PDB file of C-alpha atoms in Angstrom:
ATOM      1  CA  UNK T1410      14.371 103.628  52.863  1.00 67.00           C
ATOM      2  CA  UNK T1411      11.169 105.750  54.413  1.00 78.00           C
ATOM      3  CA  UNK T1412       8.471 103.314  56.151  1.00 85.00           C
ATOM      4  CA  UNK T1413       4.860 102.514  55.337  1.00 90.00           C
ATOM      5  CA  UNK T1414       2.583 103.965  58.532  1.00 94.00           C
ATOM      6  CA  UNK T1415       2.141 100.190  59.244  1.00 95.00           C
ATOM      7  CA  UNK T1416       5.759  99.259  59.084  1.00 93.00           C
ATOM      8  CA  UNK T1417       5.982 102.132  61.670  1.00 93.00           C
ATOM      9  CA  UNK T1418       3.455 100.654  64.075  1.00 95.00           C
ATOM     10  CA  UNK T1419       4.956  97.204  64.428  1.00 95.00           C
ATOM     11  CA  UNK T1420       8.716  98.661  64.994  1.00 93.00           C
ATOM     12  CA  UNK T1421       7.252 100.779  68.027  1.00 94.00           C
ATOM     13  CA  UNK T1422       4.754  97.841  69.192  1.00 95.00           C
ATOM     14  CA  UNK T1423       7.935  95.794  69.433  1.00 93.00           C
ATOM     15  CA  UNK T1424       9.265  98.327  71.703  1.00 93.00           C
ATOM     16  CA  UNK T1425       6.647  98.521  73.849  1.00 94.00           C
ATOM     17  CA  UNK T1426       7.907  96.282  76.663  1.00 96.00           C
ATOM     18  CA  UNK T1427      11.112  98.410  78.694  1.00 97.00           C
ATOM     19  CA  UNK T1428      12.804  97.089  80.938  1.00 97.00           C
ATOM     20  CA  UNK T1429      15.936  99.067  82.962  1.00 98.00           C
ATOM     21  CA  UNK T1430      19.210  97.386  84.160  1.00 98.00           C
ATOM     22  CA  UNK T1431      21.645  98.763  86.278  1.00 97.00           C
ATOM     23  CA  UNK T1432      25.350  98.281  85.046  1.00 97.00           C
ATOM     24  CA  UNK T1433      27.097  95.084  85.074  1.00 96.00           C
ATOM     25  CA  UNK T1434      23.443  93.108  84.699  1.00 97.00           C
ATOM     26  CA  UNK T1435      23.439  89.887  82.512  1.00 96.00           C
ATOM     27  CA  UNK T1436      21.176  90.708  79.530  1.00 95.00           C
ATOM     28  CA  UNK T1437      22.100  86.858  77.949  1.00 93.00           C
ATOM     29  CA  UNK T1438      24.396  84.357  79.504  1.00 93.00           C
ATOM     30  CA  UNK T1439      26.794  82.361  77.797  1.00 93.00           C
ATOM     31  CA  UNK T1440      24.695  78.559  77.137  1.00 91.00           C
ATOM     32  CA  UNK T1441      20.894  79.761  78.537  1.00 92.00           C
ATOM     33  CA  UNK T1442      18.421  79.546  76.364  1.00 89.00           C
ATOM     34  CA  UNK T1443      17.372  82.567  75.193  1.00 87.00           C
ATOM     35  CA  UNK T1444      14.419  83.875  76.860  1.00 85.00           C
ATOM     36  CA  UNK T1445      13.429  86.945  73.934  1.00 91.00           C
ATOM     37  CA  UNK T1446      14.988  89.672  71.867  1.00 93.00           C
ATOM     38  CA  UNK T1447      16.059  92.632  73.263  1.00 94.00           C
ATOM     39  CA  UNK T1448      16.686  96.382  71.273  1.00 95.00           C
ATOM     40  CA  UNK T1449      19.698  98.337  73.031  1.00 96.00           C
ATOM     41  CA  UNK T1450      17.513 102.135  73.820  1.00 96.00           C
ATOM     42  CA  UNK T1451      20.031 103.405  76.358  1.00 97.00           C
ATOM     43  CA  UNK T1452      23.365 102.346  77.491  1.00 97.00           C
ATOM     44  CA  UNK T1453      26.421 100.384  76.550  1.00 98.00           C
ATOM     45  CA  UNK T1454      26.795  96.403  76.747  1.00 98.00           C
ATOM     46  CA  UNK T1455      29.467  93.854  75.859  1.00 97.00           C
ATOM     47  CA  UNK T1456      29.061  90.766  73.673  1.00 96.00           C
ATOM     48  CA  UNK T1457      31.785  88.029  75.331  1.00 96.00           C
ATOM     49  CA  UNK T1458      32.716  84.685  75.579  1.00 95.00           C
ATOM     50  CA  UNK T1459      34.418  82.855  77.803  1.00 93.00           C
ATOM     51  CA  UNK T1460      36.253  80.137  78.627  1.00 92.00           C
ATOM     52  CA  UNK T1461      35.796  77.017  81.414  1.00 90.00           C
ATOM     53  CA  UNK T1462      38.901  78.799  83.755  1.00 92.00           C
ATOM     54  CA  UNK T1463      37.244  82.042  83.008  1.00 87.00           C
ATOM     55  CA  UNK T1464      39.564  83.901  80.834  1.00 91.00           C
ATOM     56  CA  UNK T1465      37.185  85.900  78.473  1.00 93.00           C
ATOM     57  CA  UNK T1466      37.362  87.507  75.005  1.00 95.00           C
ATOM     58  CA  UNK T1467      34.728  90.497  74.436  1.00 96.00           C
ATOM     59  CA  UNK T1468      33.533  90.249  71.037  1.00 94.00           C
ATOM     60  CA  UNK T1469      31.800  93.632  70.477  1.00 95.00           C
ATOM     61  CA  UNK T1470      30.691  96.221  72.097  1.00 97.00           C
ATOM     62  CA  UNK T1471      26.490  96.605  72.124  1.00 97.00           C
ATOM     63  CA  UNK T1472      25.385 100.339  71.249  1.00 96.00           C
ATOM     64  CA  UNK T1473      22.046 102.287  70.927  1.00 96.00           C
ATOM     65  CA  UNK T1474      20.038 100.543  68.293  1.00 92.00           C
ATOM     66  CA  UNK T1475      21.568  97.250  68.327  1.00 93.00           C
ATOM     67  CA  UNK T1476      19.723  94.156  68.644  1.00 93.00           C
ATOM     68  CA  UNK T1477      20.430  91.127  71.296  1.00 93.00           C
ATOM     69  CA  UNK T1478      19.200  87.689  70.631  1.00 90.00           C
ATOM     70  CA  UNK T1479      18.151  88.461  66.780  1.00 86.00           C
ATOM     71  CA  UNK T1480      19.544  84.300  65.952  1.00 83.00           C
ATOM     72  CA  UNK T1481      17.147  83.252  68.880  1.00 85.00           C
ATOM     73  CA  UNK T1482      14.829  81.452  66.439  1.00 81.00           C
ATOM     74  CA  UNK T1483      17.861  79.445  64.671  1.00 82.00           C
ATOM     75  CA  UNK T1484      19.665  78.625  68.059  1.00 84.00           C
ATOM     76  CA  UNK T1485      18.045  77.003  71.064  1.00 81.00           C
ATOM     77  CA  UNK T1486      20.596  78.668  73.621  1.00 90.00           C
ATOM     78  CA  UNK T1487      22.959  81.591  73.048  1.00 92.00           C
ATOM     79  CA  UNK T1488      26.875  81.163  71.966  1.00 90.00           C
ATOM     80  CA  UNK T1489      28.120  84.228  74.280  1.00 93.00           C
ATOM     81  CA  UNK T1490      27.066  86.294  77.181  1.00 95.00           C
ATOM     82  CA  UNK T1491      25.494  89.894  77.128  1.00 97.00           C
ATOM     83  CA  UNK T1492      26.695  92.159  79.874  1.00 97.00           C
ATOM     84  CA  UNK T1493      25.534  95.777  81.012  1.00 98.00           C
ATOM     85  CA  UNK T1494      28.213  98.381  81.282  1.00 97.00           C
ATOM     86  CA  UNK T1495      26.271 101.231  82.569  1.00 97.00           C
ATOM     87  CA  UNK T1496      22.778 101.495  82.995  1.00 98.00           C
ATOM     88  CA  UNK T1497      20.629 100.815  80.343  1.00 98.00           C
ATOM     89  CA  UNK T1498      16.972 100.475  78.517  1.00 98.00           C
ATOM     90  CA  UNK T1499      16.065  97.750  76.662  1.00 97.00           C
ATOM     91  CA  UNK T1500      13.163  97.364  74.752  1.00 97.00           C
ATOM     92  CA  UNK T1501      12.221  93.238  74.781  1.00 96.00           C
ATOM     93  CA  UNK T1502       9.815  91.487  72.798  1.00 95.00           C
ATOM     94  CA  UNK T1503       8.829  87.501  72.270  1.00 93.00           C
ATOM     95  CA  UNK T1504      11.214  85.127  69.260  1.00 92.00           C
ATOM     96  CA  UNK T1505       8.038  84.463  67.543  1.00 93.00           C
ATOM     97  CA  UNK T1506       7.408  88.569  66.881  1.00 93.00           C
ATOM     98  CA  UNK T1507      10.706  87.926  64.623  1.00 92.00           C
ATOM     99  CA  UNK T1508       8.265  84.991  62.705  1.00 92.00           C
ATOM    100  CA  UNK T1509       5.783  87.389  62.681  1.00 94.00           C
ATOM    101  CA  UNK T1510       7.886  90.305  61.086  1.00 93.00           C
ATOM    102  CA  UNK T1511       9.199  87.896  58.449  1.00 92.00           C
ATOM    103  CA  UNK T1512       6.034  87.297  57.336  1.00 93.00           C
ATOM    104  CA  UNK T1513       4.243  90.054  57.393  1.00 94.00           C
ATOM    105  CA  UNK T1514       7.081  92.899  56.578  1.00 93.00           C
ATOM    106  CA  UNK T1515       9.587  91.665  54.530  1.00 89.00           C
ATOM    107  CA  UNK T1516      11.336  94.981  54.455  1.00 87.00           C
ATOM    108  CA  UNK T1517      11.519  95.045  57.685  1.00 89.00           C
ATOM    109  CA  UNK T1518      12.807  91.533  57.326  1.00 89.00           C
ATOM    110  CA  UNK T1519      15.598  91.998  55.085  1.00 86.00           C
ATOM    111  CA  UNK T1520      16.809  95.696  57.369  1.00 83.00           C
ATOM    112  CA  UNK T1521      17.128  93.504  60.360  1.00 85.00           C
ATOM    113  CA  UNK T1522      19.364  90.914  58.242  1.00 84.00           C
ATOM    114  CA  UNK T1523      21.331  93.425  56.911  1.00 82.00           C
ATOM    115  CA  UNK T1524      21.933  94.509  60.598  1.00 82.00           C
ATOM    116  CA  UNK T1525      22.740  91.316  61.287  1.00 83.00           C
ATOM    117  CA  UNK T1526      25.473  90.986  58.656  1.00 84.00           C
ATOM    118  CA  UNK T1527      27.160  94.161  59.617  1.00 85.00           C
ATOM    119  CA  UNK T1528      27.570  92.502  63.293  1.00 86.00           C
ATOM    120  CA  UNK T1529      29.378  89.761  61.843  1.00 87.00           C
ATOM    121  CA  UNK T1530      31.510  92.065  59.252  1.00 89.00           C
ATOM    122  CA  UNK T1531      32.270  93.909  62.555  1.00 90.00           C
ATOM    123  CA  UNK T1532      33.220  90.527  64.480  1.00 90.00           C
ATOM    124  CA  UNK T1533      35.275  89.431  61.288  1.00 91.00           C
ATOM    125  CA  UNK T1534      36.909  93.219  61.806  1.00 92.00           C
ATOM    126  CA  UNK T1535      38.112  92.493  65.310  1.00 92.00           C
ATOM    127  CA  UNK T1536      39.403  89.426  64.757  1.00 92.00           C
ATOM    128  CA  UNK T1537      41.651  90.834  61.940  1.00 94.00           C
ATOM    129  CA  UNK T1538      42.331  93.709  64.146  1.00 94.00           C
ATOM    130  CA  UNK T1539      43.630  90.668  66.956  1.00 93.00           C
ATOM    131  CA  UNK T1540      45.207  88.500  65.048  1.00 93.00           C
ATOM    132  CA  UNK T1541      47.310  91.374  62.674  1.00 94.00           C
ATOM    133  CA  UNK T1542      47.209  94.492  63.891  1.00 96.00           C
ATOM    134  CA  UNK T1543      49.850  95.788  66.016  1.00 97.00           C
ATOM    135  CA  UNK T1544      49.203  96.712  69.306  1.00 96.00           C
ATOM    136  CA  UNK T1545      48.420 100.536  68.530  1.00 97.00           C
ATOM    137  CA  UNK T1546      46.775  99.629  64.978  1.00 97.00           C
ATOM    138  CA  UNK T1547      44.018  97.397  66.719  1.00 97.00           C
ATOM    139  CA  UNK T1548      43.566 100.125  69.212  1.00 97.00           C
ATOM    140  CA  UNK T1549      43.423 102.904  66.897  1.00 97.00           C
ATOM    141  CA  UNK T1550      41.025 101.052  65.069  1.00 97.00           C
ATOM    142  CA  UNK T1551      38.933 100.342  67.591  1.00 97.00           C
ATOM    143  CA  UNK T1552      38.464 104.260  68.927  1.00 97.00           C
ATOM    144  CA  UNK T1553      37.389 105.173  65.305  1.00 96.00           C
ATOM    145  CA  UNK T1554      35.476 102.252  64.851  1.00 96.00           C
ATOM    146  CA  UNK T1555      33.118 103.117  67.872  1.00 97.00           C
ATOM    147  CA  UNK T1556      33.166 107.030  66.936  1.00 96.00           C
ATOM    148  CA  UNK T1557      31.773 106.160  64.082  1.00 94.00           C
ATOM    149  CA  UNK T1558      29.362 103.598  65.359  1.00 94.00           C
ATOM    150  CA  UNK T1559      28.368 106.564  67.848  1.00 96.00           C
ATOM    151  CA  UNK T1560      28.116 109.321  65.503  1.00 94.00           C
ATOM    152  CA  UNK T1561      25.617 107.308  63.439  1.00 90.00           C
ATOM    153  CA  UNK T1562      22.998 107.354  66.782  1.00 92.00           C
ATOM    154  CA  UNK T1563      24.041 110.823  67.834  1.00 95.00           C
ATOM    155  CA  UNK T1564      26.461 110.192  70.856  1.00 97.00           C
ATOM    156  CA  UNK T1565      29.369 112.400  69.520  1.00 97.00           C
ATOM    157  CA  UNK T1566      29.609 115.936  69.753  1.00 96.00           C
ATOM    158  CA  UNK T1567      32.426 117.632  68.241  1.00 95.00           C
ATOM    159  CA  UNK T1568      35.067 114.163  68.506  1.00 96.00           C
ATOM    160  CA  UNK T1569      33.908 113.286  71.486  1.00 97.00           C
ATOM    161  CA  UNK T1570      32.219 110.855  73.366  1.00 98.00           C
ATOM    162  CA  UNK T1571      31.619 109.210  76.579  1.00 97.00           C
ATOM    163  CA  UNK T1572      34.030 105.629  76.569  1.00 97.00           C
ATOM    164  CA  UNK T1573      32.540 103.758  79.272  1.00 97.00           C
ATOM    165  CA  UNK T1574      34.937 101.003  79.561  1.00 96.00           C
ATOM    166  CA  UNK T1575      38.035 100.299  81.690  1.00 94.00           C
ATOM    167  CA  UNK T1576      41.699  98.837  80.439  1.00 93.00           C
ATOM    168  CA  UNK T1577      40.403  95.597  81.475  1.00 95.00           C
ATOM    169  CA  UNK T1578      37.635  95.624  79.237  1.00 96.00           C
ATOM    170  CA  UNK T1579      39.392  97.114  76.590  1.00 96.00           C
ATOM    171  CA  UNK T1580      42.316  94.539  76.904  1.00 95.00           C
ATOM    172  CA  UNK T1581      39.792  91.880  76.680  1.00 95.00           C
ATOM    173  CA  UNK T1582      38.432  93.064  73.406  1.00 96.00           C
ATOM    174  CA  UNK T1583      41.796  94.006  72.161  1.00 96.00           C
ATOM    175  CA  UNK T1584      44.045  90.762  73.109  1.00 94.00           C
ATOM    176  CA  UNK T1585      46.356  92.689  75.170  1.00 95.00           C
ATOM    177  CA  UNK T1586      47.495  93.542  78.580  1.00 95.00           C
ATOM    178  CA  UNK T1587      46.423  96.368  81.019  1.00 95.00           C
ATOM    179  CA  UNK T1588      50.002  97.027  80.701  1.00 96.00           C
ATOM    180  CA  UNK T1589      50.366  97.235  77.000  1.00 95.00           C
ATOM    181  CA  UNK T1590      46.681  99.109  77.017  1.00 96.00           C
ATOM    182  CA  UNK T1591      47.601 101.673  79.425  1.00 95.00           C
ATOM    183  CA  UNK T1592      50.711 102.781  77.386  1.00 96.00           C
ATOM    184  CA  UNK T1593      49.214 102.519  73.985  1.00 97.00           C
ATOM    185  CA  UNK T1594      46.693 104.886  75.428  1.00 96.00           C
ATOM    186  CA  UNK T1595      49.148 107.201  76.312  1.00 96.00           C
ATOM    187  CA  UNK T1596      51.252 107.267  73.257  1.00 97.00           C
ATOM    188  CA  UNK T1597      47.906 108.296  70.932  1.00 97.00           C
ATOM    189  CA  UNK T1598      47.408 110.981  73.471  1.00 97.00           C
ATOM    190  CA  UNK T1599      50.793 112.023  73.570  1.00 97.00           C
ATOM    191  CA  UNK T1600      51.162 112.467  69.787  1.00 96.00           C
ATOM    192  CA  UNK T1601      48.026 114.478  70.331  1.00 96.00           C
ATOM    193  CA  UNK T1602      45.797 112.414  68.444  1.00 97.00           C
ATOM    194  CA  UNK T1603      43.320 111.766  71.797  1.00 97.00           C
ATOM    195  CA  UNK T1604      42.584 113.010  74.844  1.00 97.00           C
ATOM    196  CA  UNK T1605      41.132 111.312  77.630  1.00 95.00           C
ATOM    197  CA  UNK T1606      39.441 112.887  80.657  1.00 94.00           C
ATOM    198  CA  UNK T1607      37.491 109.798  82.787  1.00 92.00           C
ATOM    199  CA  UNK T1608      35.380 108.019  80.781  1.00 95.00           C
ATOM    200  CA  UNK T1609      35.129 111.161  78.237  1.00 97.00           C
ATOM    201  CA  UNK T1610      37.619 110.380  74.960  1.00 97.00           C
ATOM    202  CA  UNK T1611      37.960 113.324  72.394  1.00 98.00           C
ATOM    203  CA  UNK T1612      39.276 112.540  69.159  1.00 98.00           C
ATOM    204  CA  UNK T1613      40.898 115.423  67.596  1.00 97.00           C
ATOM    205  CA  UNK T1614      42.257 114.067  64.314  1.00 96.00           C
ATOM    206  CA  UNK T1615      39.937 110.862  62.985  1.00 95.00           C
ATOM    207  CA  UNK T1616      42.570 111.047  59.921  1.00 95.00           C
ATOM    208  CA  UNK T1617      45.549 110.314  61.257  1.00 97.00           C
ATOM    209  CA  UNK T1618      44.345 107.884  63.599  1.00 97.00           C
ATOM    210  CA  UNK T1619      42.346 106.271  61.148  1.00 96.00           C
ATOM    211  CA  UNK T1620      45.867 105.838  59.400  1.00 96.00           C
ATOM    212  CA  UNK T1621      46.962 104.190  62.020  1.00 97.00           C
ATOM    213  CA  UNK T1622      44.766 102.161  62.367  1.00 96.00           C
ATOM    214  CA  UNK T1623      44.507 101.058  58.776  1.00 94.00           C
ATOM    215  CA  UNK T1624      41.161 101.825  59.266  1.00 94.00           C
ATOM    216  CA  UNK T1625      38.371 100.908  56.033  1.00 88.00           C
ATOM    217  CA  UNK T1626      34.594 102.064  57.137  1.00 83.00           C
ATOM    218  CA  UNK T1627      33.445  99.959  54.839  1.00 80.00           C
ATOM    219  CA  UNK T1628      32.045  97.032  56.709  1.00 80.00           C
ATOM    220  CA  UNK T1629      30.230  98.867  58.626  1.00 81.00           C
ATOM    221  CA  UNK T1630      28.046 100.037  56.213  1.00 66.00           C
ATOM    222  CA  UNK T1631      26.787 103.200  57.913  1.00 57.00           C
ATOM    223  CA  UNK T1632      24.747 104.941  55.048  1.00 51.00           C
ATOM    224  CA  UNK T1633      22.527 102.755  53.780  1.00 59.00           C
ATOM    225  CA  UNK T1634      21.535  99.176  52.511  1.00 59.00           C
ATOM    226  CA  UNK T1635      22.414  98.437  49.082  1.00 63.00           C
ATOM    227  CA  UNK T1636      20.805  99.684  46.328  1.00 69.00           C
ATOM    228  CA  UNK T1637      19.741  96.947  44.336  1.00 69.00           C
ATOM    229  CA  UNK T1638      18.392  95.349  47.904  1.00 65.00           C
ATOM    230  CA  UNK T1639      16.936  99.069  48.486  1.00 66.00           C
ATOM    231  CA  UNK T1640      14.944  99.130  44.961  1.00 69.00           C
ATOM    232  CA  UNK T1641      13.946  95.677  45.079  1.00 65.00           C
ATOM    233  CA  UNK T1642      11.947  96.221  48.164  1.00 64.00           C
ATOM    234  CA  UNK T1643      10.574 100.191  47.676  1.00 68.00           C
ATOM    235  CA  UNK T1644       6.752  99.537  48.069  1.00 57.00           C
ATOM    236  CA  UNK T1645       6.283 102.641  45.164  1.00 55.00           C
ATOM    237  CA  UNK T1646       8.180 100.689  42.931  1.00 47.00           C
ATOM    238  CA  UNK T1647       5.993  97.525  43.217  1.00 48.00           C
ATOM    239  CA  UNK T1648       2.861  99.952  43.503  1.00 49.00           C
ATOM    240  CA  UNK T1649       3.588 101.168  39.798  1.00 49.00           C
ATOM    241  CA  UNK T1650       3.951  97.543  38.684  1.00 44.00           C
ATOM    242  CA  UNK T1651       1.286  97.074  39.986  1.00 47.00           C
ATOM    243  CA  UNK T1652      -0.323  99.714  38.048  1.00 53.00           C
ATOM    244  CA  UNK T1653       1.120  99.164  35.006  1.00 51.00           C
TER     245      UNK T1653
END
């Protein structure tokens, strides 16, 4: 949905505040309290948790336009830790501007819920993908899953884009070994499906290995909210009631 001039004004006042973080910086830690709410500009960042002997799960992966901290208002101190993997700008701003927003927009309001319920839809997604999925389904799901995420925010050119994560990582995220990582990897680039050139992964047919993958883009929701949310809050609508 397009945005009033005022709408406008408070998104990019929230923004004002950047801050820059080289790679492997702790945006949150697991049980801090959480300190304010952060917008992902620039860079790529892992949600994880972990446990007391330090074995850790990553959770999701943190892209361009995603939002840390968003539950900071509801929660005194945060359930997982935030961690940079390259460098990255963040845009922060203080709990109460969330209040504020609430308030004031509640467009704006209900757009940052429904971002909100896509990261859980994608959580719910991953845990599927690791408690179901074979070993090459969860990964094939995962490589379309953040081409997708990507292409929304403009990161993909022609299949491909940069992957800036190691096995490790990936085997955290995907509930396997290095081992079993490293020659899943190679199988989807052997059948020709991928190709992977440092941290540059093309993807040359999304089909097929979206068929693999048993891949469903619908909980991510990429297009737009729904529509009965969408007409319920258009401002021209409630001007011509208004009118009428």
């Amino acid at each position: 949905m397009s945005l009033t001039d005022e709408e406008k004004t408070f998104l990019a006042d929230l923004e004002r505040n950047v801050t820059r973080h080289g790679s492997r910086s702790d945006l949150l830690q697991q049980g801090e309290r959480y300190g304010c709410v952060r917008v992902m500009r620039k860079g790529w960042a892992i949600r994880h948790k972990a446990l007391p002997d330090g074995r850790r799960q990553v959770v999701n992966f943190v892209l361009p336009g995603d939002i840390i901290g968003f539950y900071c208002n509801l929660f005194e101190t945060a359930d997982h830790g935030v961690t940079t993997l390259t460098p990255a700008e963040v845009a922060n701003f203080q709990p109460d501007r969330i209040i504020e927003l609430f308030k004031r927009f509640p467009r704006l309001a209900a757009a940052l819920a429904w971002s909100g319920a896509k990261e859980e839809a994608i959580i719910a997604e991953r845990l599927l993908s690791v408690g179901r999925r074979t070993a090459l389904e969860r990964t094939a799901h995962l490589i379309v899953e953040l081409l997708r995420r990507l292409t929304i925010v403009g990161l993909v050119e022609e299949g491909r884009f940069t992957l800036p994560v190691t096995q490790e990582i990936l085997a955290d995220a995907l509930g396997l070994s290095i081992v079993h990582i490293n020659r899943t990897l190679r199988r989807l680039r052997d059948i020709g499906l991928i190709d992977l050139a440092g941290q540059q992964i093309t993807v040359h047919d999304v089909k097929q290995l979206a068929s693999i993958g048993q891949f469903d883009e619908l909980y991510l929701h990429l297009i737009r909210a729904p529509k009965p949310l969408e007409h319920a809050l258009d401002t021209k609508s409630d001007r011509k009631r208004a009118g009428d």
